[in-house]
């Protein structure tokens, strides 16, 4: 029997065309117009079209993410729906994808899809990507894999993949582990399983989490400012293995004294952080102070995780367990 797939449209380049007056792309196509370009899909699935919005990726907010998760939760609980496809702007797709991956606990496939070229450009990749995503959502093999990202005939895991190129159609990459599989001739073929799937049962996505990227000579001024304006926690994109310049240490110490979680990740695109260095600001120093280690998550995904963790608990030990259990011994 043909599967029934809900296709939720949120916006992004897949819904855009070039406005002549602006000479730049803006949202313009309706969900139905985009769907009508996906020819031949009724052989594969019955598609229910749902319009969530027409937001460019950078216009998505934590509230939008939350509302989208409520919509998707309702859809996965419907017996007649076998899988979900969600269109999204590529710019912030990985944050929404990872959020839904952590929040929604279902064996049903949830597949995020997008386009890098708008409908006014030669080689508009929206319809073919959408077709691949729908095929993926109908696959039995795509079950129990968390949220997936499908673009350019490649299937990636929401936890692993990042937007790696500003222009290339092949932008979503699991830099460390490679793709999960491919979509070839309307068939999804998995070569490996996901590395990890966690679920955080949380009541809120706490938006007041600040992400600080380190650089040569950074001091504590951004952390000080964030604390003076009511931040609830920090992600520090540290250098290398998880080390920061010593002038950032007073900010980290102050945050921890205020019982605010400080999660260390790396600004390197691959590899996890570890307490390998003992100098002031080194990973060992930060760990001894009580900073939490975020494994190999990038900054924007670690922020999503902390936002969701803070919706569940303010207890630093519990937040530490959410980040470190199964990752550090
Ligand atoms: N700037 C666009 C957006 O995120 C890029 C895209 O959709 O690919 O909405």
XYZ file of C-alpha atoms and ligand atoms in Angstrom:
338
model
C 0.000 0.000 0.000
C 1.179 3.524 -0.766
C 2.499 5.425 2.253
C 1.076 8.720 3.420
C 3.617 11.484 4.008
C 2.971 14.875 5.596
C 5.031 17.589 3.876
C 5.411 20.622 6.137
C 6.608 23.791 4.388
C 8.419 26.386 6.516
C 10.099 28.503 3.825
C 13.749 28.860 2.755
C 15.279 29.168 -0.703
C 13.182 26.220 -1.881
C 10.200 28.628 -1.715
C 11.987 31.638 -3.222
C 12.330 33.401 -6.542
C 14.199 36.503 -7.613
C 12.249 39.703 -7.148
C 13.033 41.912 -10.140
C 12.937 45.186 -8.239
C 15.271 43.957 -5.485
C 17.355 41.776 -7.810
C 17.518 39.292 -4.953
C 15.651 36.173 -3.852
C 12.669 36.369 -1.507
C 9.946 33.881 -0.462
C 7.335 33.746 -3.248
C 6.101 30.220 -3.970
C 3.225 28.599 -2.116
C 3.605 25.081 -0.732
C 1.228 23.821 -3.420
C 3.250 25.492 -6.191
C 6.450 23.822 -4.966
C 4.713 20.467 -4.581
C 3.266 20.672 -8.108
C 6.838 20.673 -9.482
C 7.553 17.314 -7.853
C 6.292 15.193 -10.690
C 5.831 11.424 -10.447
C 5.697 11.408 -6.668
C 2.130 10.050 -6.518
C 3.593 6.722 -7.632
C 5.560 6.674 -4.405
C 3.352 8.322 -1.766
C 0.211 10.243 -0.972
C 1.423 13.638 0.176
C -0.503 15.862 2.566
C 0.695 19.446 2.167
C 0.839 21.609 5.306
C 2.021 25.221 5.331
C 3.807 26.257 8.539
C 5.190 29.515 7.154
C 7.491 31.064 4.584
C 10.464 31.972 6.718
C 13.979 32.459 5.428
C 16.327 30.320 7.563
C 17.630 33.313 9.567
C 14.045 34.340 10.441
C 13.339 31.157 12.406
C 13.109 31.807 16.168
C 13.080 29.453 19.178
C 9.308 30.009 19.330
C 8.965 28.890 15.692
C 11.048 25.810 16.479
C 8.828 24.995 19.427
C 5.610 25.498 17.447
C 6.992 23.349 14.638
C 7.803 20.565 17.103
C 4.227 20.634 18.409
C 2.896 20.359 14.871
C 5.279 17.512 14.025
C 4.431 15.688 17.290
C 0.752 15.811 16.362
C 1.511 14.522 12.872
C 3.644 11.586 14.060
C 0.926 10.570 16.506
C -1.550 10.212 13.617
C -1.880 6.575 12.581
C -2.486 7.406 8.943
C 0.824 9.324 8.616
C 3.887 7.157 7.895
C 6.548 9.847 7.714
C 7.172 13.587 7.776
C 9.084 15.810 5.372
C 9.937 19.383 6.405
C 11.220 22.056 4.025
C 13.490 24.645 5.631
C 16.024 27.364 4.841
C 19.476 25.820 4.770
C 21.001 28.607 6.891
C 19.450 27.411 10.147
C 18.282 23.955 9.067
C 20.773 22.095 11.234
C 19.513 23.807 14.390
C 15.858 22.968 13.718
C 16.823 19.441 12.631
C 18.859 18.750 15.770
C 16.175 20.285 17.987
C 13.487 18.010 16.490
C 15.915 15.087 16.743
C 16.257 15.653 20.515
C 12.631 16.554 21.152
C 10.545 14.100 19.150
C 10.622 10.466 20.101
C 9.217 8.417 17.252
C 10.297 5.528 15.047
C 8.690 7.285 12.053
C 11.047 8.969 9.577
C 11.325 12.758 9.903
C 13.226 14.182 6.933
C 14.400 17.782 6.568
C 14.887 19.081 3.047
C 15.915 22.345 1.378
C 17.327 23.877 -1.764
C 20.488 25.823 -2.456
C 19.198 27.371 -5.689
C 15.963 29.307 -5.858
C 13.283 28.736 -8.496
C 14.564 31.577 -10.712
C 17.981 29.947 -11.055
C 19.112 27.346 -13.564
C 19.309 24.009 -11.824
C 16.736 24.819 -9.091
C 17.278 21.833 -6.789
C 14.059 22.152 -4.789
C 11.787 19.643 -6.580
C 14.430 16.914 -6.919
C 15.497 17.286 -3.280
C 11.874 17.200 -2.178
C 11.271 14.093 -4.226
C 14.307 12.380 -2.623
C 13.124 13.431 0.839
C 9.649 11.997 0.257
C 11.154 8.730 -0.996
C 13.318 8.615 2.138
C 10.332 9.246 4.396
C 8.522 6.245 2.873
C 11.431 3.879 3.512
C 11.241 1.212 6.226
C 15.023 1.563 6.528
C 14.660 5.235 7.496
C 12.761 4.318 10.675
C 14.440 4.734 14.079
C 17.171 6.964 12.684
C 16.103 10.221 14.319
C 15.784 13.268 12.104
C 17.450 12.980 8.698
C 18.624 15.657 6.257
C 18.266 14.967 2.532
C 19.840 17.191 -0.131
C 21.778 16.450 -3.290
C 20.880 12.724 -3.176
C 22.638 12.306 0.161
C 21.142 11.310 3.508
C 22.730 12.700 6.652
C 21.949 12.584 10.343
C 20.637 15.740 12.030
C 23.053 15.243 14.912
C 26.084 15.008 12.668
C 25.539 17.205 9.624
C 26.387 20.863 9.246
C 26.019 23.396 6.449
C 29.567 23.304 5.148
C 29.480 25.465 2.009
C 27.744 28.773 1.261
C 26.966 27.892 -2.364
C 27.458 24.228 -3.178
C 24.424 21.961 -3.657
C 26.396 19.406 -1.694
C 26.519 21.590 1.389
C 25.241 19.345 4.221
C 28.102 17.232 5.433
C 28.761 14.907 8.289
C 32.384 16.034 8.206
C 33.580 13.491 10.714
C 31.686 10.353 9.742
C 30.406 10.775 6.186
C 26.822 10.362 4.936
C 24.427 7.709 6.212
C 23.388 6.834 2.696
C 22.173 7.968 -0.686
C 18.929 8.355 -2.602
C 19.306 6.693 -5.969
C 16.543 6.115 -8.493
C 13.807 6.845 -5.896
C 15.323 4.376 -3.472
C 17.151 5.202 -0.260
C 20.184 3.053 0.483
C 21.797 3.263 3.910
C 25.475 2.417 4.266
C 25.703 2.864 8.016
C 23.607 3.626 11.074
C 23.452 6.869 13.085
C 26.171 7.359 15.703
C 23.846 8.341 18.536
C 20.229 9.141 19.232
C 19.133 10.893 22.393
C 15.804 12.195 23.542
C 15.361 15.136 25.949
C 11.901 15.262 27.438
C 11.642 18.989 28.097
C 8.865 21.536 28.603
C 10.580 24.499 26.971
C 13.331 25.746 24.720
C 15.027 28.389 26.869
C 16.212 31.009 24.418
C 18.537 32.980 26.734
C 21.615 30.878 26.005
C 24.635 32.731 24.640
C 27.185 31.322 22.236
C 30.678 32.791 22.494
C 33.283 32.046 19.846
C 36.864 32.309 21.067
C 39.636 34.103 19.199
C 43.147 35.302 19.906
C 42.950 37.845 22.715
C 39.267 37.385 23.662
C 38.451 38.619 27.150
C 35.371 38.306 29.377
C 33.449 41.358 28.139
C 30.802 39.445 26.146
C 30.249 37.041 29.019
C 29.994 39.978 31.448
C 27.447 41.672 29.205
C 25.408 38.487 28.812
C 25.355 37.965 32.579
C 24.243 41.561 33.139
C 21.310 40.994 30.745
C 19.987 37.769 32.290
C 21.629 34.949 30.355
C 20.735 31.433 31.513
C 23.827 29.660 30.208
C 26.814 29.717 27.882
C 28.233 27.685 25.075
C 31.911 28.473 24.576
C 33.340 27.564 21.183
C 36.816 27.025 22.568
C 40.026 26.565 20.611
C 41.287 23.140 19.544
C 40.808 20.428 22.134
C 38.784 22.761 24.396
C 41.080 25.552 25.590
C 40.442 29.280 25.995
C 42.632 32.383 26.343
C 43.248 33.147 30.039
C 41.380 36.473 29.891
C 38.138 34.528 29.308
C 38.618 32.501 32.501
C 37.240 35.175 34.909
C 33.999 35.238 32.902
C 33.706 31.449 33.045
C 34.438 31.451 36.778
C 31.846 34.127 37.427
C 29.181 32.292 35.409
C 29.822 29.048 37.288
C 29.706 30.920 40.632
C 26.265 32.183 39.566
C 25.245 28.570 38.920
C 25.017 29.139 35.166
C 25.986 26.184 32.962
C 29.086 26.723 30.819
C 29.436 24.145 28.052
C 32.738 23.858 26.210
C 32.804 22.773 22.557
C 35.440 23.377 19.897
C 35.621 25.847 17.039
C 37.358 23.056 15.075
C 34.819 21.509 12.679
C 35.703 17.965 13.752
C 36.642 16.084 16.908
C 35.580 16.201 20.539
C 36.845 18.344 23.391
C 38.819 16.831 26.265
C 40.725 18.006 29.369
C 44.149 17.429 27.870
C 45.832 20.725 28.763
C 46.652 22.000 32.256
C 47.712 25.628 31.685
C 45.412 28.529 32.708
C 42.386 28.328 30.390
C 43.325 24.791 29.278
C 40.653 22.088 29.247
C 41.807 20.641 32.588
C 41.593 24.058 34.225
C 38.054 24.586 32.838
C 36.944 21.138 33.916
C 38.304 21.617 37.434
C 36.226 24.809 37.657
C 33.061 22.899 36.765
C 32.663 23.580 33.052
C 30.723 20.912 31.118
C 32.164 19.247 28.006
C 30.012 19.080 24.877
C 31.752 16.259 22.985
C 31.912 16.825 19.243
C 28.793 18.994 18.882
C 29.308 22.276 17.076
C 28.431 25.518 18.855
C 24.985 26.041 17.358
C 23.887 22.474 18.090
C 25.316 22.511 21.622
C 23.273 25.678 22.153
C 20.066 23.927 21.037
C 20.844 21.074 23.427
C 21.470 23.428 26.357
C 18.294 25.400 25.565
C 16.301 22.182 25.713
C 18.148 20.875 28.795
C 17.382 24.139 30.620
C 13.689 23.611 29.860
C 13.961 20.449 31.932
C 16.337 21.359 34.770
C 18.562 24.091 36.216
C 20.646 21.594 38.155
C 24.226 21.728 36.886
C 24.902 18.059 37.663
C 21.844 17.010 35.688
C 22.856 19.239 32.782
C 26.360 17.786 32.963
C 24.884 14.273 32.718
C 22.776 15.293 29.703
C 25.948 16.393 27.903
C 28.531 13.961 29.205
C 26.872 10.591 29.933
C 28.038 8.063 27.430
C 30.531 10.572 26.002
C 33.015 10.948 28.879
C 33.971 8.438 31.607
N 19.226 32.015 3.037
C 18.406 30.872 2.730
C 17.591 30.468 3.940
O 18.122 29.872 4.852
C 19.222 29.748 2.287
C 18.488 28.518 1.913
O 17.313 28.323 2.133
O 19.197 27.692 1.378
O 16.410 30.735 3.932
